[in-house]
Short mmCIF file of C-alpha atoms and ligand atoms in Angstrom, two decimals:
data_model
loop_
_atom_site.label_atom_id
_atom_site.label_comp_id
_atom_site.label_asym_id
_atom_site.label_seq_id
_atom_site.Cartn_x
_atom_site.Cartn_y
_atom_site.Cartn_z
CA UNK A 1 -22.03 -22.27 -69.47
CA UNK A 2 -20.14 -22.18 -66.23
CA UNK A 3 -19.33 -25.11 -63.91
CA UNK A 4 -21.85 -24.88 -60.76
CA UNK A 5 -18.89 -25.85 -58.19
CA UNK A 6 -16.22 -23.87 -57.50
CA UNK A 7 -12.50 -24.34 -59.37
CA UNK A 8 -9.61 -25.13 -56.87
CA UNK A 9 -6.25 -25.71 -57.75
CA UNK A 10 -3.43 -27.96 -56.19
CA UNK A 11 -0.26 -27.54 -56.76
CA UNK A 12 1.58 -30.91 -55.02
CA UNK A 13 3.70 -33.58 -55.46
CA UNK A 14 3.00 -36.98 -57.27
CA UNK A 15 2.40 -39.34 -54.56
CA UNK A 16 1.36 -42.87 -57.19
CA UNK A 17 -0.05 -44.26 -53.72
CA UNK A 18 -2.65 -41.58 -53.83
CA UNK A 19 -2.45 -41.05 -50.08
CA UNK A 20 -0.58 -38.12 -50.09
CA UNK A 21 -0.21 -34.93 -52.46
CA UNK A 22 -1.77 -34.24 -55.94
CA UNK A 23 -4.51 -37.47 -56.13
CA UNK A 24 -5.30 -36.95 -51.81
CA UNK A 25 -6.02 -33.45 -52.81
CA UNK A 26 -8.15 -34.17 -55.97
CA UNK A 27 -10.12 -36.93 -54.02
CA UNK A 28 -10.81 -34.31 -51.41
CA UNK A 29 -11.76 -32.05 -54.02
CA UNK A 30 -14.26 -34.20 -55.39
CA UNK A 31 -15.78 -35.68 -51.97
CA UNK A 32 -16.48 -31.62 -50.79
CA UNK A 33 -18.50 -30.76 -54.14
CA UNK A 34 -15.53 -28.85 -56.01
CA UNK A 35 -13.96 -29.19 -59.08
CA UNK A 36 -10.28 -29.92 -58.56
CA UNK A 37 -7.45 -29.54 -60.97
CA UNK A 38 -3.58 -30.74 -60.22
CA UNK A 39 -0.33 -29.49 -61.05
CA UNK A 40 2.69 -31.40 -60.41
CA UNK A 41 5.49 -29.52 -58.73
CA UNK A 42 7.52 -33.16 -58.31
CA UNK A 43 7.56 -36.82 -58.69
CA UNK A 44 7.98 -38.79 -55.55
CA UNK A 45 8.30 -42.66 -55.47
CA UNK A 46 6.96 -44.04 -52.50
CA UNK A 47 4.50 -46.38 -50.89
CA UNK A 48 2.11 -45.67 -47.81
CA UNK A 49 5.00 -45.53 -45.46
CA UNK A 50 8.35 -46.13 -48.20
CA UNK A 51 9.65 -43.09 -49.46
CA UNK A 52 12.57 -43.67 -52.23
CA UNK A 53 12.46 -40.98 -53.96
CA UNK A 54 11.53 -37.30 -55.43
CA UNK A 55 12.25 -35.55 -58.63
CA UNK A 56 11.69 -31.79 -58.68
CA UNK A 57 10.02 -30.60 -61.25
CA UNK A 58 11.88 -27.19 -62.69
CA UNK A 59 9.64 -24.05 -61.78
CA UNK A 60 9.20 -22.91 -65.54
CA UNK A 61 7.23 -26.86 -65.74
CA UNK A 62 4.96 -25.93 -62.96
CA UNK A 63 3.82 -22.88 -64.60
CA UNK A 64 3.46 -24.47 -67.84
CA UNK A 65 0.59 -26.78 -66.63
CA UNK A 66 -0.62 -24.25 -64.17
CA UNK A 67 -1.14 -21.55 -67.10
CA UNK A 68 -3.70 -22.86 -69.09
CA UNK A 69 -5.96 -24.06 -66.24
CA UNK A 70 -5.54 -20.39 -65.03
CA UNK A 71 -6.57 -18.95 -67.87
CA UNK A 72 -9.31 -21.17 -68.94
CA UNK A 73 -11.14 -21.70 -65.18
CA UNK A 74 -12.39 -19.11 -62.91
CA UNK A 75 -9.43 -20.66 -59.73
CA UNK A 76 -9.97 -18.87 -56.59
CA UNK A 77 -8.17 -20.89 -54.38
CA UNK A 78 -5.27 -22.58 -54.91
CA UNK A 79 -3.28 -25.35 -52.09
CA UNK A 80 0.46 -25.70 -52.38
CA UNK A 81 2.27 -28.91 -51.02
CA UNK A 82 5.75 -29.80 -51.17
CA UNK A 83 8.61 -27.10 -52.89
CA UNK A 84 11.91 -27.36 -53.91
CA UNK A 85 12.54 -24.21 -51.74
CA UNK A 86 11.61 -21.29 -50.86
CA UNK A 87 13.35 -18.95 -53.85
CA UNK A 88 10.83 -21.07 -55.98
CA UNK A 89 7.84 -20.90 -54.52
CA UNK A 90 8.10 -17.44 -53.89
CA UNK A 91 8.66 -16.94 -57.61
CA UNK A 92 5.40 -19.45 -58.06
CA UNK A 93 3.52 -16.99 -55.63
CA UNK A 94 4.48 -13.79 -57.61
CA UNK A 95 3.99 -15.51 -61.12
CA UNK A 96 0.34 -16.91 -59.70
CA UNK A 97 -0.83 -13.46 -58.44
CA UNK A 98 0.32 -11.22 -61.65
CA UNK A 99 -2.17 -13.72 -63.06
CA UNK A 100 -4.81 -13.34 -60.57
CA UNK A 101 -4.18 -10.73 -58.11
CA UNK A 102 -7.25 -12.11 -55.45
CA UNK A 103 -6.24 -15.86 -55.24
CA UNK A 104 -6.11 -17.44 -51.85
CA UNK A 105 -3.30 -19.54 -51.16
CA UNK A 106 -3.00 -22.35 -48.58
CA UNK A 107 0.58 -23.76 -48.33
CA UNK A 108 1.12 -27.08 -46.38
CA UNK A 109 4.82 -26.64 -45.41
CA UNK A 110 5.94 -30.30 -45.99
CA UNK A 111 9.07 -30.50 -44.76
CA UNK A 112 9.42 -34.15 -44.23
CA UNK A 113 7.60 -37.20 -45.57
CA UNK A 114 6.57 -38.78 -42.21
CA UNK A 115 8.70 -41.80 -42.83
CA UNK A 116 11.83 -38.92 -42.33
CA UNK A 117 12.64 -38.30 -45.81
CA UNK A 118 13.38 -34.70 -45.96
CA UNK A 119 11.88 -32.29 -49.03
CA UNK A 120 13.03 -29.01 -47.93
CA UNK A 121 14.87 -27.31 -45.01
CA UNK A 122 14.18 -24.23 -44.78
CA UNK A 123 15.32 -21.63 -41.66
CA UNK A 124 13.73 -18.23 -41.07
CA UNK A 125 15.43 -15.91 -43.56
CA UNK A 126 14.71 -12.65 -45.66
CA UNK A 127 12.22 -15.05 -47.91
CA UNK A 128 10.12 -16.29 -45.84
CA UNK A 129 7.86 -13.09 -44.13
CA UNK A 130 7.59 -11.68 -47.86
CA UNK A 131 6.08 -15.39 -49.41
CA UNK A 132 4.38 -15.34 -46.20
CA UNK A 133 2.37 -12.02 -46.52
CA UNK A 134 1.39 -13.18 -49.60
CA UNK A 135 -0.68 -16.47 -48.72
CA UNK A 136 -4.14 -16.34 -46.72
CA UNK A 137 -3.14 -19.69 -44.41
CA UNK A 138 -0.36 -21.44 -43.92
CA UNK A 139 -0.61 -25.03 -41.87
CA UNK A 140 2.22 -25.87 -40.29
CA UNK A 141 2.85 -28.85 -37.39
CA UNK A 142 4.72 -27.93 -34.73
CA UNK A 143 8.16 -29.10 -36.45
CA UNK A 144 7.52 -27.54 -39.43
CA UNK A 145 6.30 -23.97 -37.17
CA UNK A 146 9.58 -24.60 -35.18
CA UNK A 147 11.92 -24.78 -38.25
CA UNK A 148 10.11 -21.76 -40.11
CA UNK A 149 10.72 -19.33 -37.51
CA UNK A 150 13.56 -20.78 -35.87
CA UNK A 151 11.75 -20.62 -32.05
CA UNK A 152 12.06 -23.71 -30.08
CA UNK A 153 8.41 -23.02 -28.41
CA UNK A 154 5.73 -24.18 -30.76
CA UNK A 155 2.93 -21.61 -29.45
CA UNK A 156 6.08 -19.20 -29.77
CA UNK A 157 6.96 -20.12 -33.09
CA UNK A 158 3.50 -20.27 -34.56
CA UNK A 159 2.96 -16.47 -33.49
CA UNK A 160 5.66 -15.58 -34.98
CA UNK A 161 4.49 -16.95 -37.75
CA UNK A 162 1.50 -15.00 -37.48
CA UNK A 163 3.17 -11.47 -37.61
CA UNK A 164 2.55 -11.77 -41.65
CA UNK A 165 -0.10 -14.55 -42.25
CA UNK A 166 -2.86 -16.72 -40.73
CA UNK A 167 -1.64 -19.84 -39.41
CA UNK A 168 -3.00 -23.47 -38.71
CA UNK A 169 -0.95 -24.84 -36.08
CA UNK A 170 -1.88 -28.94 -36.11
CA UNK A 171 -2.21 -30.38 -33.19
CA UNK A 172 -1.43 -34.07 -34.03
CA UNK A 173 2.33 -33.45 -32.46
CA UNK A 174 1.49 -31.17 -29.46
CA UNK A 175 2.79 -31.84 -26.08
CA UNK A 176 -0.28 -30.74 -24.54
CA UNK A 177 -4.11 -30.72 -25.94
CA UNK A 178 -3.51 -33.14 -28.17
CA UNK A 179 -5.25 -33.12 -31.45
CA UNK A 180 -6.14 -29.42 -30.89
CA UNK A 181 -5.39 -27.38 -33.77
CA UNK A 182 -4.96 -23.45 -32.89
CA UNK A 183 -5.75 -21.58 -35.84
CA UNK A 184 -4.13 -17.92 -35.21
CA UNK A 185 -5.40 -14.86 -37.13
CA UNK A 186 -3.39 -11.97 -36.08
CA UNK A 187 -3.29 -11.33 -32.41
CA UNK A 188 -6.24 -13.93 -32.14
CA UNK A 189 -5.59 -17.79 -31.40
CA UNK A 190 -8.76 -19.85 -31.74
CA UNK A 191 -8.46 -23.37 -30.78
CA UNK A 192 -10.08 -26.04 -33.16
CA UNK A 193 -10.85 -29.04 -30.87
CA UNK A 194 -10.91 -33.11 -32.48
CA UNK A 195 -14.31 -34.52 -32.41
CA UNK A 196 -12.82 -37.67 -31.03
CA UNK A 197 -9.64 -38.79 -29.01
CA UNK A 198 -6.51 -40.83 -30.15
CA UNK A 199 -7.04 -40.72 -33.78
CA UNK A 200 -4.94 -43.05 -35.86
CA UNK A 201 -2.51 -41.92 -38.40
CA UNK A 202 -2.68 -42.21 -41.98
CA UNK A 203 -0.34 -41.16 -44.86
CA UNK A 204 -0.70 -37.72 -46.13
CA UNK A 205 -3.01 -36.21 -43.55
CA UNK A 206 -1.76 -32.64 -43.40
CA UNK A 207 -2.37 -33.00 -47.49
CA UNK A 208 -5.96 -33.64 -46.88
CA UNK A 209 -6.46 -31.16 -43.86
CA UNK A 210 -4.91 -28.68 -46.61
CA UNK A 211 -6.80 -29.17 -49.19
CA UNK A 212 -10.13 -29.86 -47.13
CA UNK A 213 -9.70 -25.92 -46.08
CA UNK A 214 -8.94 -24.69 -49.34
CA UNK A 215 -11.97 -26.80 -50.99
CA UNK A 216 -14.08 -24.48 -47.81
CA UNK A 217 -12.99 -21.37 -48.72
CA UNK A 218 -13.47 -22.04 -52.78
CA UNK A 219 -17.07 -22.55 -50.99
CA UNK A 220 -17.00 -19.31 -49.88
CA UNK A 221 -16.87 -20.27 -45.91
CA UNK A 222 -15.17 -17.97 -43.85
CA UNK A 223 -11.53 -19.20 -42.41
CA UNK A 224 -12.25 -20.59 -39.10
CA UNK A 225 -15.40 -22.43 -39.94
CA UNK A 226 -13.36 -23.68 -43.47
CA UNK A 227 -11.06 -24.61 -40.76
CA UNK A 228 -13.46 -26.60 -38.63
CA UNK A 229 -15.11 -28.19 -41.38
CA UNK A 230 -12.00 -29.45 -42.74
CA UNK A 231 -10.96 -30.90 -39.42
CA UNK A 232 -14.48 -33.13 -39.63
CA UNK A 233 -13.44 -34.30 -42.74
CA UNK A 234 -10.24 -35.51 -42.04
CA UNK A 235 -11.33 -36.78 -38.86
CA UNK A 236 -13.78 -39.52 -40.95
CA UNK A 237 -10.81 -40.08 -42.81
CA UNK A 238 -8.59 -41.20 -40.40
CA UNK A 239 -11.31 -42.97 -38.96
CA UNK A 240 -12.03 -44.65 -42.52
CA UNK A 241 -9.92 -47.77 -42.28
CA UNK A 242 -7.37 -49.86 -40.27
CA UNK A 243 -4.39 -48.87 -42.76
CA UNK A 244 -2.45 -45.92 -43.71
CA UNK A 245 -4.20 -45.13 -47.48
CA UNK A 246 -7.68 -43.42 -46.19
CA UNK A 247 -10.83 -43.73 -47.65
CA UNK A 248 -12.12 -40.39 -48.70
CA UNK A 249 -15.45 -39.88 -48.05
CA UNK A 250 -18.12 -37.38 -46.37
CA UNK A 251 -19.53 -38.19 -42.98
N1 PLP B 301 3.06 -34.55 -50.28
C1 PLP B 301 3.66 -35.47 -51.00
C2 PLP B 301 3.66 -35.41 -52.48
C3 PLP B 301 4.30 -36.47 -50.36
O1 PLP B 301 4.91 -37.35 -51.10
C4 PLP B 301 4.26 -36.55 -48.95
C5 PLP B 301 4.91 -37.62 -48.23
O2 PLP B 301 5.62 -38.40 -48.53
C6 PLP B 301 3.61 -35.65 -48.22
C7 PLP B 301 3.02 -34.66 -48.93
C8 PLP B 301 3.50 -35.74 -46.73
O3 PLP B 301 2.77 -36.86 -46.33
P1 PLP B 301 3.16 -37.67 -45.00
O4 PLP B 301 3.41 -36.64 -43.96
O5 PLP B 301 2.04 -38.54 -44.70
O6 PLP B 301 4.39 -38.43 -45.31
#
């Protein structure tokens, strides 16, 4: 008999603090009635707000674990974290679609932990609009929307971003509105407002945001409102404690 909840797939690093990649996805998962499954595209050593280091798992290792979960669950959606680089996850990308041509991916462009230790620096080259028109959403902040297209202005950057995917601009670093994600869809820019003002940071919040939207659409919600919801949900878990681990849980 099938599972009742959807099947979503992350494909992350191994943050042990659990704030962050593979376990922050899975909790998120769990808390918005999916079932969750992790691969492990690296191990990271860190705490809440100590990165020491990552080991990067070789791409033929990813697709080992990622193979029999594809084969044996009915994944729809599937959230990538932090890559090696771009030559791999575009290989990933191709590998995951000869498998199953209508998967939706979400890729959070980590590019930095947010204590500064860097995980990938990518520039706007030939790679990036082919992986790009490939993937459903990509969520970039505006550092990581600066770097990928190599435009200074964020709004700038995250349309040309745009020309070959939907994109998630997060609002957390934005010079103005604040906390207002703009989700663009083509020519269209929506803007996603916070429920609430000044919300504190926590470790591994674009990983939840992330997954929260690809846990949506596995729901079958259309973008923006997978969008919106998601921003809810992370907003109760920044909201959850005084620290930087969140509590996962639904409001
Ligand atoms: N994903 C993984 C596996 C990480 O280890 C990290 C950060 O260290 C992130 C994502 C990004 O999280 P944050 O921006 O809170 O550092």
């Amino acid at each position: 008999m099938a599972y009742e909840r959807p099947c979503v797939l992350s494909i992350a690093g191994l943050d042990p603090s659990g704030g962050a990649g593979l376990l922050a996805d899975i909790k998120t998962f769990e808390q918005l009635r999916c079932l969750g499954f992790g691969v492990a595209s690296a191990l990271t050593a860190q705490t809440e707000d100590h990165f020491l280091s990552v080991d990067w798992l070789p791409l033929t290792a990813i697709q080992t674990q990622c193979a029999p979960l594809l084969e044996r669950y009915p994944v729809t959606v599937i959230k990538i974290g932090i890559m090696q680089d771009l030559s791999t996850l575009l290989e990933l990308i191709n590998w995951l679609q000869e498998h199953n041509p209508g998967i939706q991916i979400v890729w959070d462009p980590v590019l930095a932990a947010s204590s500064g230790f860097k995980l990938m620096e990518p520039t706007w080259n030939a790679v990036l609009p082919v992986l790009l028109q490939k993937i459903t959403l990509l969520t970039p902040n505006t550092r990581e929307a600066q770097l990928l297209s190599g435009l200074d202005d964020a709004p700038e950057a995250a349309s040309r971003l745009a020309l070959f995917c939907n994109i998630l601009l997060k609002g957390g670093h934005a010079e103005t509105e604040k906390g207002t994600d703009q989700l663009y869809t083509g020519t269209t820019k929506t803007a996603i407002k916070p429920g609430r003002q000044d919300l504190p940071a926590k470790h591994g919040s674009g990983c939840i945001l992330s997954s929260a939207i690809a846990a949506q659409l596995a729901l079958g919600l259309p973008l923006e409102e997978a969008c919106r919801n998601a921003k809810q949900y992370i907003e109760t878990a920044l909201t959850s404690n005084e620290h930087l681990l969140a509590y996962h849980y639904v409001s």
